[in-house]
Amino acid sequence: MEFCLPTGDEALLARVRDIAPTIQAGSSRGRAGCDVPAETLYLFPTGDAECVAHHGALADAPWDQICRIAALPEVRAIVPTWYE
């Protein structure tokens, strides 16, 4: 899953990393449509560690992290990531 955060807002990034320490920054607009350079793309992992089965639903703890990130007013949307 992916979302955008304002670039350079280190306090916000620290809050998000407190919620989900494994997020990774991207370098493109992504499917989230980040307004580069004003926004930075972040990817929330959805691998085997976060899901109940391979290609299965997210486990409860990752869903909680996603919901907490989505509740932040700076996050416009969280969208699926498709690796092509």
Short mmCIF file of N, CA and C in Angstrom, two decimals:
data_model
loop_
_atom_site.label_atom_id
_atom_site.label_comp_id
_atom_site.label_asym_id
_atom_site.label_seq_id
_atom_site.Cartn_x
_atom_site.Cartn_y
_atom_site.Cartn_z
N MET A 1 0.85 -1.16 0.00
CA MET A 1 0.00 0.00 0.00
C MET A 1 0.90 1.22 0.00
N GLU A 2 0.38 2.32 -0.52
CA GLU A 2 1.21 3.52 -0.60
C GLU A 2 0.40 4.79 -0.31
N PHE A 3 1.14 5.81 0.10
CA PHE A 3 0.54 7.09 0.45
C PHE A 3 1.60 8.16 0.34
N CYS A 4 1.17 9.41 0.35
CA CYS A 4 2.07 10.56 0.24
C CYS A 4 2.12 11.30 1.58
N LEU A 5 3.29 11.86 1.86
CA LEU A 5 3.46 12.74 3.01
C LEU A 5 4.17 14.00 2.53
N PRO A 6 3.91 15.14 3.17
CA PRO A 6 4.63 16.36 2.81
C PRO A 6 6.14 16.16 2.96
N THR A 7 6.89 16.52 1.95
CA THR A 7 8.35 16.39 1.98
C THR A 7 8.92 17.36 3.01
N GLY A 8 9.85 16.87 3.82
CA GLY A 8 10.55 17.73 4.77
C GLY A 8 9.89 17.86 6.13
N ASP A 9 8.71 17.28 6.32
CA ASP A 9 8.04 17.35 7.62
C ASP A 9 8.54 16.19 8.48
N GLU A 10 9.69 16.42 9.09
CA GLU A 10 10.35 15.35 9.86
C GLU A 10 9.54 14.91 11.08
N ALA A 11 8.83 15.83 11.70
CA ALA A 11 8.00 15.47 12.86
C ALA A 11 6.88 14.52 12.44
N LEU A 12 6.23 14.82 11.32
CA LEU A 12 5.18 13.94 10.81
C LEU A 12 5.75 12.59 10.42
N LEU A 13 6.87 12.58 9.73
CA LEU A 13 7.49 11.32 9.34
C LEU A 13 7.84 10.49 10.57
N ALA A 14 8.32 11.13 11.62
CA ALA A 14 8.64 10.40 12.85
C ALA A 14 7.38 9.79 13.45
N ARG A 15 6.26 10.54 13.43
CA ARG A 15 4.98 9.99 13.93
C ARG A 15 4.55 8.78 13.13
N VAL A 16 4.67 8.87 11.81
CA VAL A 16 4.27 7.75 10.95
C VAL A 16 5.21 6.56 11.18
N ARG A 17 6.50 6.81 11.32
CA ARG A 17 7.45 5.71 11.58
C ARG A 17 7.21 5.09 12.96
N ASP A 18 6.72 5.86 13.92
CA ASP A 18 6.34 5.28 15.21
C ASP A 18 5.20 4.30 15.04
N ILE A 19 4.29 4.60 14.12
CA ILE A 19 3.15 3.72 13.84
C ILE A 19 3.59 2.51 13.03
N ALA A 20 4.37 2.75 11.97
CA ALA A 20 4.78 1.70 11.04
C ALA A 20 6.25 1.86 10.69
N PRO A 21 7.14 1.29 11.50
CA PRO A 21 8.58 1.50 11.31
C PRO A 21 9.14 0.94 10.00
N THR A 22 8.40 0.06 9.33
CA THR A 22 8.94 -0.58 8.13
C THR A 22 8.57 0.12 6.83
N ILE A 23 7.90 1.29 6.90
CA ILE A 23 7.58 2.01 5.66
C ILE A 23 8.87 2.39 4.95
N GLN A 24 8.79 2.49 3.62
CA GLN A 24 9.95 2.87 2.82
C GLN A 24 9.57 4.02 1.89
N ALA A 25 10.50 4.94 1.73
CA ALA A 25 10.27 6.07 0.83
C ALA A 25 10.51 5.64 -0.61
N GLY A 26 9.70 6.18 -1.50
CA GLY A 26 9.87 5.95 -2.93
C GLY A 26 10.39 7.22 -3.58
N SER A 27 10.62 7.14 -4.88
CA SER A 27 11.18 8.30 -5.58
C SER A 27 10.31 8.76 -6.73
N SER A 28 9.07 8.29 -6.78
CA SER A 28 8.18 8.67 -7.88
C SER A 28 6.85 9.16 -7.32
N ARG A 29 5.91 9.46 -8.22
CA ARG A 29 4.56 9.84 -7.81
C ARG A 29 3.79 8.64 -7.28
N GLY A 30 4.13 7.46 -7.78
CA GLY A 30 3.44 6.25 -7.39
C GLY A 30 1.98 6.29 -7.81
N ARG A 31 1.25 5.26 -7.46
CA ARG A 31 -0.19 5.23 -7.74
C ARG A 31 -0.94 6.21 -6.84
N ALA A 32 -0.29 6.62 -5.74
CA ALA A 32 -0.91 7.59 -4.85
C ALA A 32 -0.92 8.99 -5.46
N GLY A 33 -0.13 9.20 -6.51
CA GLY A 33 -0.13 10.49 -7.20
C GLY A 33 0.51 11.61 -6.40
N CYS A 34 1.61 11.33 -5.73
CA CYS A 34 2.28 12.36 -4.94
C CYS A 34 2.69 13.53 -5.82
N ASP A 35 2.60 14.73 -5.25
CA ASP A 35 3.00 15.96 -5.92
C ASP A 35 4.48 16.20 -5.66
N VAL A 36 5.35 15.48 -6.39
CA VAL A 36 6.79 15.59 -6.23
C VAL A 36 7.21 16.96 -6.76
N PRO A 37 8.05 17.72 -6.09
CA PRO A 37 8.81 17.46 -4.89
C PRO A 37 8.13 17.88 -3.59
N ALA A 38 6.91 18.39 -3.62
CA ALA A 38 6.23 18.83 -2.39
C ALA A 38 5.85 17.65 -1.51
N GLU A 39 5.68 16.48 -2.10
CA GLU A 39 5.30 15.28 -1.35
C GLU A 39 6.25 14.14 -1.68
N THR A 40 6.37 13.22 -0.73
CA THR A 40 7.19 12.03 -0.90
C THR A 40 6.29 10.81 -0.81
N LEU A 41 6.51 9.86 -1.69
CA LEU A 41 5.79 8.60 -1.71
C LEU A 41 6.33 7.68 -0.63
N TYR A 42 5.44 7.03 0.11
CA TYR A 42 5.84 6.02 1.10
C TYR A 42 5.08 4.74 0.83
N LEU A 43 5.80 3.63 0.99
CA LEU A 43 5.25 2.30 0.74
C LEU A 43 5.12 1.55 2.05
N PHE A 44 3.94 1.01 2.29
CA PHE A 44 3.69 0.16 3.46
C PHE A 44 3.80 -1.27 2.97
N PRO A 45 4.67 -2.09 3.57
CA PRO A 45 4.86 -3.45 3.08
C PRO A 45 3.61 -4.32 3.26
N THR A 46 3.37 -5.16 2.29
CA THR A 46 2.24 -6.10 2.35
C THR A 46 2.72 -7.49 1.96
N GLY A 47 3.80 -7.89 2.55
CA GLY A 47 4.36 -9.21 2.27
C GLY A 47 3.84 -10.27 3.23
N ASP A 48 4.51 -11.39 3.24
CA ASP A 48 4.08 -12.51 4.07
C ASP A 48 4.05 -12.17 5.56
N ALA A 49 4.91 -11.28 6.02
CA ALA A 49 4.94 -10.92 7.44
C ALA A 49 3.70 -10.13 7.85
N GLU A 50 3.09 -9.43 6.90
CA GLU A 50 1.93 -8.59 7.22
C GLU A 50 0.60 -9.27 6.91
N CYS A 51 0.63 -10.34 6.14
CA CYS A 51 -0.62 -10.97 5.68
C CYS A 51 -0.84 -12.32 6.35
N VAL A 52 -2.09 -12.74 6.41
CA VAL A 52 -2.43 -14.01 7.05
C VAL A 52 -2.04 -15.20 6.19
N ALA A 53 -1.87 -14.98 4.89
CA ALA A 53 -1.44 -16.02 3.96
C ALA A 53 -0.85 -15.34 2.74
N HIS A 54 -0.11 -16.09 1.93
CA HIS A 54 0.44 -15.54 0.70
C HIS A 54 -0.70 -15.02 -0.17
N HIS A 55 -0.64 -13.75 -0.53
CA HIS A 55 -1.71 -13.07 -1.27
C HIS A 55 -3.02 -13.01 -0.48
N GLY A 56 -2.92 -13.14 0.84
CA GLY A 56 -4.12 -13.10 1.68
C GLY A 56 -4.34 -11.72 2.27
N ALA A 57 -5.34 -11.63 3.12
CA ALA A 57 -5.69 -10.38 3.78
C ALA A 57 -4.61 -9.97 4.77
N LEU A 58 -4.58 -8.68 5.07
CA LEU A 58 -3.67 -8.20 6.11
C LEU A 58 -4.07 -8.77 7.46
N ALA A 59 -3.08 -9.04 8.28
CA ALA A 59 -3.33 -9.45 9.66
C ALA A 59 -3.83 -8.24 10.45
N ASP A 60 -4.33 -8.48 11.63
CA ASP A 60 -4.94 -7.41 12.43
C ASP A 60 -3.97 -6.26 12.75
N ALA A 61 -2.74 -6.58 13.14
CA ALA A 61 -1.78 -5.53 13.53
C ALA A 61 -1.45 -4.59 12.35
N PRO A 62 -1.16 -5.11 11.15
CA PRO A 62 -0.93 -4.19 10.03
C PRO A 62 -2.17 -3.38 9.67
N TRP A 63 -3.37 -3.97 9.77
CA TRP A 63 -4.59 -3.19 9.51
C TRP A 63 -4.69 -2.03 10.49
N ASP A 64 -4.35 -2.29 11.74
CA ASP A 64 -4.38 -1.22 12.74
C ASP A 64 -3.40 -0.11 12.36
N GLN A 65 -2.21 -0.48 11.89
CA GLN A 65 -1.23 0.52 11.47
C GLN A 65 -1.77 1.35 10.31
N ILE A 66 -2.34 0.69 9.31
CA ILE A 66 -2.90 1.39 8.15
C ILE A 66 -4.01 2.35 8.60
N CYS A 67 -4.88 1.89 9.49
CA CYS A 67 -5.98 2.75 9.96
C CYS A 67 -5.44 3.97 10.72
N ARG A 68 -4.41 3.78 11.51
CA ARG A 68 -3.83 4.89 12.25
C ARG A 68 -3.16 5.89 11.32
N ILE A 69 -2.50 5.40 10.28
CA ILE A 69 -1.90 6.31 9.29
C ILE A 69 -3.00 7.05 8.53
N ALA A 70 -4.04 6.34 8.13
CA ALA A 70 -5.15 6.95 7.38
C ALA A 70 -5.85 8.04 8.18
N ALA A 71 -5.81 7.95 9.50
CA ALA A 71 -6.47 8.94 10.35
C ALA A 71 -5.71 10.26 10.43
N LEU A 72 -4.46 10.27 9.98
CA LEU A 72 -3.68 11.50 10.03
C LEU A 72 -4.21 12.48 8.97
N PRO A 73 -4.45 13.72 9.33
CA PRO A 73 -5.04 14.67 8.38
C PRO A 73 -4.14 14.95 7.17
N GLU A 74 -2.85 14.73 7.29
CA GLU A 74 -1.93 15.00 6.18
C GLU A 74 -1.97 13.91 5.10
N VAL A 75 -2.56 12.78 5.42
CA VAL A 75 -2.62 11.66 4.47
C VAL A 75 -3.93 11.76 3.69
N ARG A 76 -3.81 12.08 2.39
CA ARG A 76 -5.00 12.25 1.54
C ARG A 76 -5.65 10.92 1.20
N ALA A 77 -4.84 9.89 0.95
CA ALA A 77 -5.37 8.60 0.53
C ALA A 77 -4.31 7.53 0.73
N ILE A 78 -4.76 6.31 0.90
CA ILE A 78 -3.87 5.15 0.89
C ILE A 78 -4.40 4.26 -0.22
N VAL A 79 -3.52 3.92 -1.16
CA VAL A 79 -3.94 3.15 -2.33
C VAL A 79 -3.10 1.89 -2.44
N PRO A 80 -3.62 0.89 -3.16
CA PRO A 80 -2.84 -0.34 -3.35
C PRO A 80 -1.62 -0.08 -4.22
N THR A 81 -0.59 -0.84 -3.96
CA THR A 81 0.61 -0.82 -4.78
C THR A 81 0.54 -2.00 -5.73
N TRP A 82 0.79 -1.75 -7.00
CA TRP A 82 0.83 -2.83 -8.01
C TRP A 82 2.22 -2.83 -8.61
N TYR A 83 2.94 -3.91 -8.44
CA TYR A 83 4.27 -4.03 -9.05
C TYR A 83 4.09 -4.64 -10.43
N GLU A 84 4.48 -3.87 -11.44
CA GLU A 84 4.30 -4.34 -12.81
C GLU A 84 5.63 -4.65 -13.43
#
